[in-house]
PDB file of C-alpha atoms in Angstrom:
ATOM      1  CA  UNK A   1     141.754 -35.677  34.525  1.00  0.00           C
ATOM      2  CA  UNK A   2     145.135 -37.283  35.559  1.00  0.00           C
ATOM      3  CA  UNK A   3     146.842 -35.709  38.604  1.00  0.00           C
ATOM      4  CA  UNK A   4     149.881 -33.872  36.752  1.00  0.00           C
ATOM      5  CA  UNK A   5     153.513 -34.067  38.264  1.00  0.00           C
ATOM      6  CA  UNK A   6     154.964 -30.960  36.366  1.00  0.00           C
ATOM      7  CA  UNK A   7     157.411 -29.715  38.217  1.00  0.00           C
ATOM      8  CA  UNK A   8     158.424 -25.993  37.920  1.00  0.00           C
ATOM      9  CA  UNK A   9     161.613 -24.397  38.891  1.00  0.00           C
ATOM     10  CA  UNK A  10     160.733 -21.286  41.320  1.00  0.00           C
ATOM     11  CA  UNK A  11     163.038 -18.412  40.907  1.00  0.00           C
ATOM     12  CA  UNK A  12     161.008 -15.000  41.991  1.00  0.00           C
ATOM     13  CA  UNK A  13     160.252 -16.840  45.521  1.00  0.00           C
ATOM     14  CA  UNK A  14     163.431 -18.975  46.318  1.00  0.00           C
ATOM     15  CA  UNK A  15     163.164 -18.387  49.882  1.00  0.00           C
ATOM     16  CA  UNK A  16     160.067 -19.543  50.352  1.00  0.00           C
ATOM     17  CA  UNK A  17     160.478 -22.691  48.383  1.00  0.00           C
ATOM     18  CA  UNK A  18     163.239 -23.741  49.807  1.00  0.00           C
ATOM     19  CA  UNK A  19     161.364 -23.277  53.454  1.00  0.00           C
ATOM     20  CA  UNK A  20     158.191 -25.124  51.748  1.00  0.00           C
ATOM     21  CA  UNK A  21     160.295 -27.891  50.638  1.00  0.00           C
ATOM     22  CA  UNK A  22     162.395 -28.704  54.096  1.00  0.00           C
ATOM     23  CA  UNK A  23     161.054 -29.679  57.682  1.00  0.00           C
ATOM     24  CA  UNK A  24     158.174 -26.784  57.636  1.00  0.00           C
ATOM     25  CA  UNK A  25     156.236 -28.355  54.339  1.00  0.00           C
ATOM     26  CA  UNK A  26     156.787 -31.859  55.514  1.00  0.00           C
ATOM     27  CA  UNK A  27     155.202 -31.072  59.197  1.00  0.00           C
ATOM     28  CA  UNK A  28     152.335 -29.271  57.607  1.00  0.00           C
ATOM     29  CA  UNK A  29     152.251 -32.218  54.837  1.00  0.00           C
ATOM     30  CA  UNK A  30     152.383 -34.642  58.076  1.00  0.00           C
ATOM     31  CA  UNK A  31     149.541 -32.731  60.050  1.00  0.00           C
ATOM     32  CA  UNK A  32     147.379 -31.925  57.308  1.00  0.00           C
ATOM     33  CA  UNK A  33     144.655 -32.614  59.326  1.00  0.00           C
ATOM     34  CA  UNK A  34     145.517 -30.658  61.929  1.00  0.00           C
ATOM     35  CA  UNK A  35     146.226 -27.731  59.874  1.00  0.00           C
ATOM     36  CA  UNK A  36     142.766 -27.955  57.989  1.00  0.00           C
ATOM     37  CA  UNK A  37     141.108 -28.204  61.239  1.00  0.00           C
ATOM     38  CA  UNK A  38     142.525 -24.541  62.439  1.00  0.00           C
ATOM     39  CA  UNK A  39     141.253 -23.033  59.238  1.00  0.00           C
ATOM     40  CA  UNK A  40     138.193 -25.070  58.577  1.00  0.00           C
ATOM     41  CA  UNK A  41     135.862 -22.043  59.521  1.00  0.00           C
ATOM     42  CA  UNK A  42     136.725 -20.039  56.394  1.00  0.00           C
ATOM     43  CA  UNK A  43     135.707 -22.761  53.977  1.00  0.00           C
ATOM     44  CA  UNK A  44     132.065 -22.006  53.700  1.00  0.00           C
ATOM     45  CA  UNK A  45     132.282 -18.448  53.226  1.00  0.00           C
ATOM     46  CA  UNK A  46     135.016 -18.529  50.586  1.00  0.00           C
ATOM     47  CA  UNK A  47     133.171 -20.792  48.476  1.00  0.00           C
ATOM     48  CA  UNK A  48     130.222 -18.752  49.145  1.00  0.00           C
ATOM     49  CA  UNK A  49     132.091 -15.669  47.533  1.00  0.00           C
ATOM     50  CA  UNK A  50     133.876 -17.909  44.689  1.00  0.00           C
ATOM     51  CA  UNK A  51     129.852 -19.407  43.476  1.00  0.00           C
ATOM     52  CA  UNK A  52     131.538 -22.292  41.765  1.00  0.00           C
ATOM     53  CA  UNK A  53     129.191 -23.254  39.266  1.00  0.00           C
ATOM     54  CA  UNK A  54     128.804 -26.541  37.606  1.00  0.00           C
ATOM     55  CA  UNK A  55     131.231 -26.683  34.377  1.00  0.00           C
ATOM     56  CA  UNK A  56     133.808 -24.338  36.105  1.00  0.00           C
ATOM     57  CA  UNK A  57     137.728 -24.445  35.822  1.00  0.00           C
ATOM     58  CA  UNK A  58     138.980 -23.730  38.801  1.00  0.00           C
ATOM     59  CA  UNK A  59     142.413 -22.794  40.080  1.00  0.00           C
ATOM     60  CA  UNK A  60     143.786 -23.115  43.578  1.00  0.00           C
ATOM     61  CA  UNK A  61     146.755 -20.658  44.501  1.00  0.00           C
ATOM     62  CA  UNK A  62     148.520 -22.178  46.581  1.00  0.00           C
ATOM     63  CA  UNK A  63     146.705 -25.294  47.508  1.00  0.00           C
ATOM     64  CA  UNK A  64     149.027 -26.895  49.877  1.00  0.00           C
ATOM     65  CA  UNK A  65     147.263 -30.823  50.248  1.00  0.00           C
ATOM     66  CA  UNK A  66     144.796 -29.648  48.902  1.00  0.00           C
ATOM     67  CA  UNK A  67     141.246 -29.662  50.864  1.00  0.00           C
ATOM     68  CA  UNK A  68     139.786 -26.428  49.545  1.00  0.00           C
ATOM     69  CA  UNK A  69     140.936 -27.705  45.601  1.00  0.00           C
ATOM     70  CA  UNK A  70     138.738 -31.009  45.683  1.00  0.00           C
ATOM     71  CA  UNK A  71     136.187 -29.539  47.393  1.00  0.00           C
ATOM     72  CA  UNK A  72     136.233 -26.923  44.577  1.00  0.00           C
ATOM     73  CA  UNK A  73     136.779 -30.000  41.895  1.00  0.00           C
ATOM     74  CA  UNK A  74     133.328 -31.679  43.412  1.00  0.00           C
ATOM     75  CA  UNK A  75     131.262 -28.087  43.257  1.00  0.00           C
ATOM     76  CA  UNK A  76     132.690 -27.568  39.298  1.00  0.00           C
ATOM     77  CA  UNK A  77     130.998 -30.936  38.436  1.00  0.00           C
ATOM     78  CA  UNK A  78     131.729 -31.888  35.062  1.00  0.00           C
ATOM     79  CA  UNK A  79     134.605 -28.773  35.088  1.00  0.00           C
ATOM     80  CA  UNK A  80     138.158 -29.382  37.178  1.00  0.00           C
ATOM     81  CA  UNK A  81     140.040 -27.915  40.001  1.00  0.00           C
ATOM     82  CA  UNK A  82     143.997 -27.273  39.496  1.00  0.00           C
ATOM     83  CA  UNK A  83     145.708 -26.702  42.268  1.00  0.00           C
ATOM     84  CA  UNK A  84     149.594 -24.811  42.474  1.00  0.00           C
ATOM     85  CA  UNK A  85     152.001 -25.465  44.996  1.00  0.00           C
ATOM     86  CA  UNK A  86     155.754 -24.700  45.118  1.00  0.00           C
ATOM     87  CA  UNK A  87     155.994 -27.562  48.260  1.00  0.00           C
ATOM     88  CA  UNK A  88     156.777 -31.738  47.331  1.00  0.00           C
ATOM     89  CA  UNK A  89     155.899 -32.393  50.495  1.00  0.00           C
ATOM     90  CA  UNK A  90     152.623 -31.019  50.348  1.00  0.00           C
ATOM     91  CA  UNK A  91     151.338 -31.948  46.914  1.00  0.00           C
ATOM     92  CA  UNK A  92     152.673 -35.152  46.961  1.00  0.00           C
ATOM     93  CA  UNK A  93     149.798 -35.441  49.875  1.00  0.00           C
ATOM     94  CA  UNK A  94     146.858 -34.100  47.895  1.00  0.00           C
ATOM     95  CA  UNK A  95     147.717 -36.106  45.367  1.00  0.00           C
ATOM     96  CA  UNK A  96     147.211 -39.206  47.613  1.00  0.00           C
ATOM     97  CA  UNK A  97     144.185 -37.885  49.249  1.00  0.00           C
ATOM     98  CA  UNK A  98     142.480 -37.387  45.740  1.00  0.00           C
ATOM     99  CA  UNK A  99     143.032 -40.578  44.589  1.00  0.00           C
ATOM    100  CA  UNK A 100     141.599 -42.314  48.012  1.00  0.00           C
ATOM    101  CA  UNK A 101     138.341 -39.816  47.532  1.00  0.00           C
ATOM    102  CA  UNK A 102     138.243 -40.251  44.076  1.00  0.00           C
ATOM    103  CA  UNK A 103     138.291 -37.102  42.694  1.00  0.00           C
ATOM    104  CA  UNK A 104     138.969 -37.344  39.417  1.00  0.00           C
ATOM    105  CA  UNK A 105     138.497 -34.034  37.982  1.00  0.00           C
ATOM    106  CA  UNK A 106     141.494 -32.607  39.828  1.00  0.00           C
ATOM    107  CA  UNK A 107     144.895 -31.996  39.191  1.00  0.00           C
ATOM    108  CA  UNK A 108     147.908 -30.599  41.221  1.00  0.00           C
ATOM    109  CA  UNK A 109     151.074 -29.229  39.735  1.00  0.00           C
ATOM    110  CA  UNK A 110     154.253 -27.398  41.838  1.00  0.00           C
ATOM    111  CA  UNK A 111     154.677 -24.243  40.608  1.00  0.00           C
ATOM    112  CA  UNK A 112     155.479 -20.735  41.559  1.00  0.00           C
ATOM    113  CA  UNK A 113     152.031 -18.547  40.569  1.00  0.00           C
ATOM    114  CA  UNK A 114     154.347 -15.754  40.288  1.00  0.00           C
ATOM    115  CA  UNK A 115     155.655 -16.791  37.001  1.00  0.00           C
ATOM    116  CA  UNK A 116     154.450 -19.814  36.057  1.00  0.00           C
ATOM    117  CA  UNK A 117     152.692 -19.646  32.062  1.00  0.00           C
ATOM    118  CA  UNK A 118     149.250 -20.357  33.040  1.00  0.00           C
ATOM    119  CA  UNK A 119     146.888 -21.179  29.900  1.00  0.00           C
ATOM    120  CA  UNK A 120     145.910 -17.420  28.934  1.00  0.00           C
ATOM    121  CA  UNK A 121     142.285 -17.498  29.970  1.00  0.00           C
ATOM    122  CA  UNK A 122     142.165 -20.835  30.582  1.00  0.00           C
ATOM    123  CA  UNK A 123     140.229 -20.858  34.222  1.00  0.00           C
ATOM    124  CA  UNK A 124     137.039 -19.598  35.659  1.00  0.00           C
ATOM    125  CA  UNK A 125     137.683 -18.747  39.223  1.00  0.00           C
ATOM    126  CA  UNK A 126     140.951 -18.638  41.002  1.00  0.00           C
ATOM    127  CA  UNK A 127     140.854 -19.405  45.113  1.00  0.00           C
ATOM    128  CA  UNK A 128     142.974 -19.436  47.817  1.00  0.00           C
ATOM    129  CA  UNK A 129     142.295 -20.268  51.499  1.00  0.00           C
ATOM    130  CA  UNK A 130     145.679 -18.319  53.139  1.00  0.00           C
ATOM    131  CA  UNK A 131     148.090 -19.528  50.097  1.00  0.00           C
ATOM    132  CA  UNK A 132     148.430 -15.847  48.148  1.00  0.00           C
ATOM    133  CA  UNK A 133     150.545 -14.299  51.160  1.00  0.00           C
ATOM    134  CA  UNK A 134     154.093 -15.724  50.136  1.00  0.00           C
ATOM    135  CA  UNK A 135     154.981 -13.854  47.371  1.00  0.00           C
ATOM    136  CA  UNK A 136     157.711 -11.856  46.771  1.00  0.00           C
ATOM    137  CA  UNK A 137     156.294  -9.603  44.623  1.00  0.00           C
ATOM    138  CA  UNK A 138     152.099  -9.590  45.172  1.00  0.00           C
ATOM    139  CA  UNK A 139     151.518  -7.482  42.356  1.00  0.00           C
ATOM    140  CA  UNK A 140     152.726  -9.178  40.008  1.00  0.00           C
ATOM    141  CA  UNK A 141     151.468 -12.355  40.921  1.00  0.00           C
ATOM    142  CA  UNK A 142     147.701 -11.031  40.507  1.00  0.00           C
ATOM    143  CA  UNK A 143     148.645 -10.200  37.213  1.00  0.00           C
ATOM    144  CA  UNK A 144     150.117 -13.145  36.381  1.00  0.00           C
ATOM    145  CA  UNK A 145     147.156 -14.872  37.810  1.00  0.00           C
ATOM    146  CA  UNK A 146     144.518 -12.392  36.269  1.00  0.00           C
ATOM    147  CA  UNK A 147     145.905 -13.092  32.838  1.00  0.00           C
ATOM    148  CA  UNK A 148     144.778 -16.993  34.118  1.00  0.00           C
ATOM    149  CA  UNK A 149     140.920 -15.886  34.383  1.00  0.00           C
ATOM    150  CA  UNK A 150     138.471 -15.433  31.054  1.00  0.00           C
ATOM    151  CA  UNK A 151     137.633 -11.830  31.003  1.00  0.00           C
ATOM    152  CA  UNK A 152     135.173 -11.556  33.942  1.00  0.00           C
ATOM    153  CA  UNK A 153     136.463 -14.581  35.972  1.00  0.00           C
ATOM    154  CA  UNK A 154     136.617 -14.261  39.794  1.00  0.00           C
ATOM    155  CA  UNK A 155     139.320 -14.031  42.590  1.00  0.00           C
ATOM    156  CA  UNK A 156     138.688 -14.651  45.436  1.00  0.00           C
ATOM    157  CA  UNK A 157     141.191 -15.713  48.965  1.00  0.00           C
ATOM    158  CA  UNK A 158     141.346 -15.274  52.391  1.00  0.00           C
ATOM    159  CA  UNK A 159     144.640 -13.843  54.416  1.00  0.00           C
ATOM    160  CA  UNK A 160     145.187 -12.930  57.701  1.00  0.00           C
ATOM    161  CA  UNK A 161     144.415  -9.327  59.539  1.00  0.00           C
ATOM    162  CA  UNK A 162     147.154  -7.424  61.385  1.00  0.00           C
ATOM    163  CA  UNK A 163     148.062  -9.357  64.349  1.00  0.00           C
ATOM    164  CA  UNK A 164     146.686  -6.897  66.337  1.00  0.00           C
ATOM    165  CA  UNK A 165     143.429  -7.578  65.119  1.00  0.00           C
ATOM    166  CA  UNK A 166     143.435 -11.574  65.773  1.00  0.00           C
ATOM    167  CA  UNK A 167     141.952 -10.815  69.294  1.00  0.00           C
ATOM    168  CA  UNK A 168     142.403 -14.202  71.455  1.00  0.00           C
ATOM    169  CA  UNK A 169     144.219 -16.107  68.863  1.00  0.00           C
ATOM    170  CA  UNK A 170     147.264 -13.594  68.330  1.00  0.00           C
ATOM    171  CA  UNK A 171     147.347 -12.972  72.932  1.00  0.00           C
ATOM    172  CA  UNK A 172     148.154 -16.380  73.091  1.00  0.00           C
ATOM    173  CA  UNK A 173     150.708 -17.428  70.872  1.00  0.00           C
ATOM    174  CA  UNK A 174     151.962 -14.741  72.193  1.00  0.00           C
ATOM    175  CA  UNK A 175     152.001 -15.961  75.510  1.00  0.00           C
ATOM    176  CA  UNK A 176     152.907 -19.223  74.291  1.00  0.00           C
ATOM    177  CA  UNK A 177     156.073 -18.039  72.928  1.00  0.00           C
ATOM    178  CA  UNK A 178     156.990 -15.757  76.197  1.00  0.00           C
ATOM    179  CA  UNK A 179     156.813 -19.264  78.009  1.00  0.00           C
ATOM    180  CA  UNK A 180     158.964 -20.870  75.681  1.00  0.00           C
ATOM    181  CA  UNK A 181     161.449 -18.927  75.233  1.00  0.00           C
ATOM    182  CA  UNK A 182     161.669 -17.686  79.199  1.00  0.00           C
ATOM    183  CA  UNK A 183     161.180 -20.871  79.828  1.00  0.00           C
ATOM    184  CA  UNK A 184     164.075 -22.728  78.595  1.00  0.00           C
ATOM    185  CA  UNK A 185     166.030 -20.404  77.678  1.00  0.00           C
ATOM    186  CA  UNK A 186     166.358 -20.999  74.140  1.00  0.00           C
ATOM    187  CA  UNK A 187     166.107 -17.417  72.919  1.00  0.00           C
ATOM    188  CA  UNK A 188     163.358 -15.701  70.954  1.00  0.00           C
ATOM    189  CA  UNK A 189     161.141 -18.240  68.867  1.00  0.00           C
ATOM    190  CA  UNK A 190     158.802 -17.514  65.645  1.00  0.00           C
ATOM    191  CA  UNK A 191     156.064 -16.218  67.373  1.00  0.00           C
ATOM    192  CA  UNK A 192     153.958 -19.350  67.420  1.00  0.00           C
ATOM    193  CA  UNK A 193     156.071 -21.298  70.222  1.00  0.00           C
ATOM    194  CA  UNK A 194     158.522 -22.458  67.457  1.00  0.00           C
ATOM    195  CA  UNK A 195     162.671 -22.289  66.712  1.00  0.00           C
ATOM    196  CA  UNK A 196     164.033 -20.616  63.329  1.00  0.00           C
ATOM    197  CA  UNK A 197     163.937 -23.312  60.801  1.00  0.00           C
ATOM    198  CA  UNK A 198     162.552 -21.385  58.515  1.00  0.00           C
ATOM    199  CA  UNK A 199     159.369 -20.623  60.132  1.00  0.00           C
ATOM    200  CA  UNK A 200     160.485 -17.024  61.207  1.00  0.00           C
ATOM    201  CA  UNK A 201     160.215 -16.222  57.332  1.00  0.00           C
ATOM    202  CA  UNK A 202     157.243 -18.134  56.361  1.00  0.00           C
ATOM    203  CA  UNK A 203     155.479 -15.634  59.100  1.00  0.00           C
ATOM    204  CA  UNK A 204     156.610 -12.737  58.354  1.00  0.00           C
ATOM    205  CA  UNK A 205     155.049 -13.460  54.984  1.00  0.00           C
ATOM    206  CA  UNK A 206     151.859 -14.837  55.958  1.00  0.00           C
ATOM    207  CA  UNK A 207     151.627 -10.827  57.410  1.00  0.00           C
ATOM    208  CA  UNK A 208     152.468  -9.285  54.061  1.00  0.00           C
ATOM    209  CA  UNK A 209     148.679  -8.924  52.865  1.00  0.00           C
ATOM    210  CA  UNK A 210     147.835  -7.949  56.484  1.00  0.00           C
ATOM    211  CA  UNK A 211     147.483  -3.598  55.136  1.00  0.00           C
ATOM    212  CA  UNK A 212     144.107  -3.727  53.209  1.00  0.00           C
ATOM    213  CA  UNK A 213     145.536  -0.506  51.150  1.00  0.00           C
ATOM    214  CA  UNK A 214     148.644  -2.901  50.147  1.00  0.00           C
ATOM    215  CA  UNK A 215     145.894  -5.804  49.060  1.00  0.00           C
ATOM    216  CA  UNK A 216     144.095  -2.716  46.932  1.00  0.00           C
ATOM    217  CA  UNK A 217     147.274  -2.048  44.795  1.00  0.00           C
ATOM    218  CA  UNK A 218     148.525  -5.187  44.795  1.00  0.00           C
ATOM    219  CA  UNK A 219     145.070  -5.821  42.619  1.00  0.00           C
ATOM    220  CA  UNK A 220     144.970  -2.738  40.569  1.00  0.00           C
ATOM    221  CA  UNK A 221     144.731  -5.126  37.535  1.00  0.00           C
ATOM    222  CA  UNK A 222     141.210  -6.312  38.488  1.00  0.00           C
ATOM    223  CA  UNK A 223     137.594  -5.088  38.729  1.00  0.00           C
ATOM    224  CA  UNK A 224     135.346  -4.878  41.867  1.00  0.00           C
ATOM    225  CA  UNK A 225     137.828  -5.099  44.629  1.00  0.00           C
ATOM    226  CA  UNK A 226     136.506  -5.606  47.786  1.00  0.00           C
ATOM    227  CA  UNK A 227     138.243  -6.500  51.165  1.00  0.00           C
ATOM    228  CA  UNK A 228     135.800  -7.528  53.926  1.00  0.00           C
ATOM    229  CA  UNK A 229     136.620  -8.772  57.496  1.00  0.00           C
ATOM    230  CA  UNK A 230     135.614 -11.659  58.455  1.00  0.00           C
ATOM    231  CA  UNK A 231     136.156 -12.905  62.129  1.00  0.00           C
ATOM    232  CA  UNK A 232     136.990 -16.474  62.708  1.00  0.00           C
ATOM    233  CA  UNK A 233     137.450 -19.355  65.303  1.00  0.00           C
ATOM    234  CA  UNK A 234     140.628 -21.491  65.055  1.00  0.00           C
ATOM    235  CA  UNK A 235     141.121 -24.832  66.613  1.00  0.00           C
ATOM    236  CA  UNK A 236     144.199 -26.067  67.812  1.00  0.00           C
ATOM    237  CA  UNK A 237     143.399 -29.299  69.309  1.00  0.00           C
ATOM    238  CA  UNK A 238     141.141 -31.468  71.262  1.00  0.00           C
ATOM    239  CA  UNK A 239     142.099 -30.732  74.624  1.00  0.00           C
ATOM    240  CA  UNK A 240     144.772 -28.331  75.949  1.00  0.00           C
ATOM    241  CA  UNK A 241     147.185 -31.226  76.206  1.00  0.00           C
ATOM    242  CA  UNK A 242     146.470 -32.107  72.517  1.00  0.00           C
ATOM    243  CA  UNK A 243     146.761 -28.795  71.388  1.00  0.00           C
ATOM    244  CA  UNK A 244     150.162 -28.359  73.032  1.00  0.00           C
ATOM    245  CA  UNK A 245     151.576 -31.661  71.573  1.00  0.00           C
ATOM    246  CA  UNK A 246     150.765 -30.213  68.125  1.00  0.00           C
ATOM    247  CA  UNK A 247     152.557 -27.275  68.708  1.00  0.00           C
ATOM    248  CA  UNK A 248     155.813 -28.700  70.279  1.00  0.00           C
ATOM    249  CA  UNK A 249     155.772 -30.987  67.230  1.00  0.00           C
ATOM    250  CA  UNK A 250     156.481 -28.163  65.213  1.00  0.00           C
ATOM    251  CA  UNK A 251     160.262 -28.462  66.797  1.00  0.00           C
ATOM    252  CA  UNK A 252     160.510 -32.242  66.988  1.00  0.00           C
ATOM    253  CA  UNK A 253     164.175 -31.333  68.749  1.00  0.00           C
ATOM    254  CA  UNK A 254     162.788 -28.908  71.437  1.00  0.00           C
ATOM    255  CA  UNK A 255     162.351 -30.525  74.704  1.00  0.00           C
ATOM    256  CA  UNK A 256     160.630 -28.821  77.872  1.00  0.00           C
ATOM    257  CA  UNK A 257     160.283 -28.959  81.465  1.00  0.00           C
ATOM    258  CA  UNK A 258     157.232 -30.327  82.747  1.00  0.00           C
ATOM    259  CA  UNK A 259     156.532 -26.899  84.358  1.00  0.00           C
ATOM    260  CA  UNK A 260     156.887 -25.496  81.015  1.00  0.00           C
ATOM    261  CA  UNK A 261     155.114 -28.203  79.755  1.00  0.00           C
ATOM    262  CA  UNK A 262     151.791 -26.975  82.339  1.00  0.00           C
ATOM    263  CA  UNK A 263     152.408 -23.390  81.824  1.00  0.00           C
ATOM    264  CA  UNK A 264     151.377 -23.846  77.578  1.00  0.00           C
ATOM    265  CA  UNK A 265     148.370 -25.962  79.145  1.00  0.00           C
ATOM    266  CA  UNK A 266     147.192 -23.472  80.763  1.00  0.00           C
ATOM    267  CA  UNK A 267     147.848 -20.840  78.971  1.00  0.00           C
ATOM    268  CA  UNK A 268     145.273 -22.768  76.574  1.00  0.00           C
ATOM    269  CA  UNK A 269     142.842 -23.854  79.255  1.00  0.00           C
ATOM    270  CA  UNK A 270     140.929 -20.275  79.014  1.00  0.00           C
ATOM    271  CA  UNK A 271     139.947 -21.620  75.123  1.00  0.00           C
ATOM    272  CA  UNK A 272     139.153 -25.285  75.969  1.00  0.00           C
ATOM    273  CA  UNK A 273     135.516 -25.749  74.779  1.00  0.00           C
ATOM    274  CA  UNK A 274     133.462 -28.917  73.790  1.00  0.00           C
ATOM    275  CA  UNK A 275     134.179 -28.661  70.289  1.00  0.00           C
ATOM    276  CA  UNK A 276     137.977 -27.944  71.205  1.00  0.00           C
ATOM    277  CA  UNK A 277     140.423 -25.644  71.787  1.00  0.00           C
ATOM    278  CA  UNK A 278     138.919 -22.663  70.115  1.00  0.00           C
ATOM    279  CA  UNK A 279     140.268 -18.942  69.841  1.00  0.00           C
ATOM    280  CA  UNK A 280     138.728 -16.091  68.019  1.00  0.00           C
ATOM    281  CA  UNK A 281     140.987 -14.950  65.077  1.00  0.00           C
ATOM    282  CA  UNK A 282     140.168 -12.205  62.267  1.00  0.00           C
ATOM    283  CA  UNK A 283     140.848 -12.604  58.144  1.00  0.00           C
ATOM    284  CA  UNK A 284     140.084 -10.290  54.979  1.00  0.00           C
ATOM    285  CA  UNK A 285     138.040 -12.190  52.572  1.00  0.00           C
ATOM    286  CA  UNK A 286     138.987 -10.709  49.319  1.00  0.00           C
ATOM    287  CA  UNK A 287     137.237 -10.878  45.958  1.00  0.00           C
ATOM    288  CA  UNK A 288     137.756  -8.843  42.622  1.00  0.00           C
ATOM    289  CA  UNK A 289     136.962  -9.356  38.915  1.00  0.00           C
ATOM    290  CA  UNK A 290     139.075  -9.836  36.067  1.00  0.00           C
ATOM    291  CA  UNK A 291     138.177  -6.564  33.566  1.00  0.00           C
ATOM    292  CA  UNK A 292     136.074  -7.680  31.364  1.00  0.00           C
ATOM    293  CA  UNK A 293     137.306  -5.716  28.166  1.00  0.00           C
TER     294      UNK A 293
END
């Protein structure tokens, strides 16, 4: 299958296409690495949950460069992977990085899974590693999406807890973004030691499946709903130094003092391990099944 460039005109989630198509998606295009690092630890129990079989269509909501969507294209065998994106930036990435693995039973297409005319019944599975957050109206993008899956098909994504519940992870970007914006004066930042550009939005909906009761009847069109915890370990970085470079380079235009600059360091030295700069986070891993009548 040829990697598809259909592009489709968002309308139901402006705002967060236009902030997926400007600086944000082309620093998360840039640091894809980076960024699949810091959520690598979900990948093996969301494909556990999804049981891709052999055969399988597979769509990825959301999909950003597009990791989790060839890994899912290599499990489906002789099936496919598609994987949905509303950000250029960001598919025009996976794109590249399937055709230097190979993968040629994957496919990527920008669209808004809101409203875009999926084939009716036309997948097996639908996943999403932190990509279902951003819409404006969650309902009725499971529905949309449901009416994707053959009768009995599978959902199944990850999204973040409340903050409150992200233990060391959410304490120090917290702290991290006290010592910013003390620091230098530059007023409140995003949360994550980063200016508005956008980011401030993309945020506050990466929270909006944080109430397990909202993620409940946002799926009231599907079977089997079940909305687990699962506790995680993010990495930010190498070193603390590393880990701080990433996350200035968020705001290519901020600059800091160097005692700013050794304040963030050590405000990350507490999480320095030998596999990294690790901090404990928490997710819901979500699954449900399309009715099957």
């Amino acid at each position: 299958m040829k990697p598809s460039t259909t592009t489709v005109a968002s309308t139901a989630n402006a705002r967060q296409e236009e902030i997926w198509n400007g600086p944000l998606g082309h620093h998360w295009a840039e640091q894809q690495d980076r960024y699949d690092a810091m959520s690598a630890a979900l990948n093996d129990r969301l494909f556990e949950a999804a049981a891709i079989r052999n055969g399988d269509r597979v769509l990825d909501i959301g999909c950003g460069a597009g990791t989790v969507t060839r890994t899912a294209a290599r499990l489906a065998g002789l099936g496919h992977a598609v994987g949905v994106d509303i950000s250029a930036p960001l598919l025009d990435r996976a794109r590249a990085r399937a055709r230097d693995e190979r993968v040629r039973n994957v496919a990527f297409e920008r669209a808004d899974a809101q409203t875009h005319p999926f084939p009716v019944a036309g997948y097996d599975v639908a996943i999403s590693r932190g990509g279902v957050m951003f819409f404006a109206d969650h309902a009725a993008a499971f529905d949309n999406i449901a009416r994707a899956l053959i009768p009995g098909g599978r959902l199944v994504f990850a999204c973040p807890q409340p903050a409150g519940s992200g233990g060391e992870e959410a304490q120090a970007l917290g702290l991290l973004s006290k010592l910013l914006g003390e620091g230098e004066g530059e007023g409140e930042t995003d949360g994550e030691g980063r200016g508005d550009n956008g980011t401030s939005d993309a945020r506050a909906a990466m929270a909006s499946l944080s109430d397990p009761d909202h993620i409940r009847r946002s799926l009231a069109a599907y079977d089997d709903v079940t909305v687990t915890p699962l506790p995680i370990e993010t990495h930010w970085g190498q070193t603390p130094a590393d880990a701080v470079d990433f996350l200035l380079s968020r705001t290519p235009d901020r600059t800091v003092s160097p005692a700013v600059r050794t304040g963030l360091e050590d405000a990350l030295r507490p999480y320095a391990t030998a596999a990294g700069v690790r901090m404990r986070a928490a997710v819901w891993l979500v699954t449900a099944v399309r009715p099957r009548t």
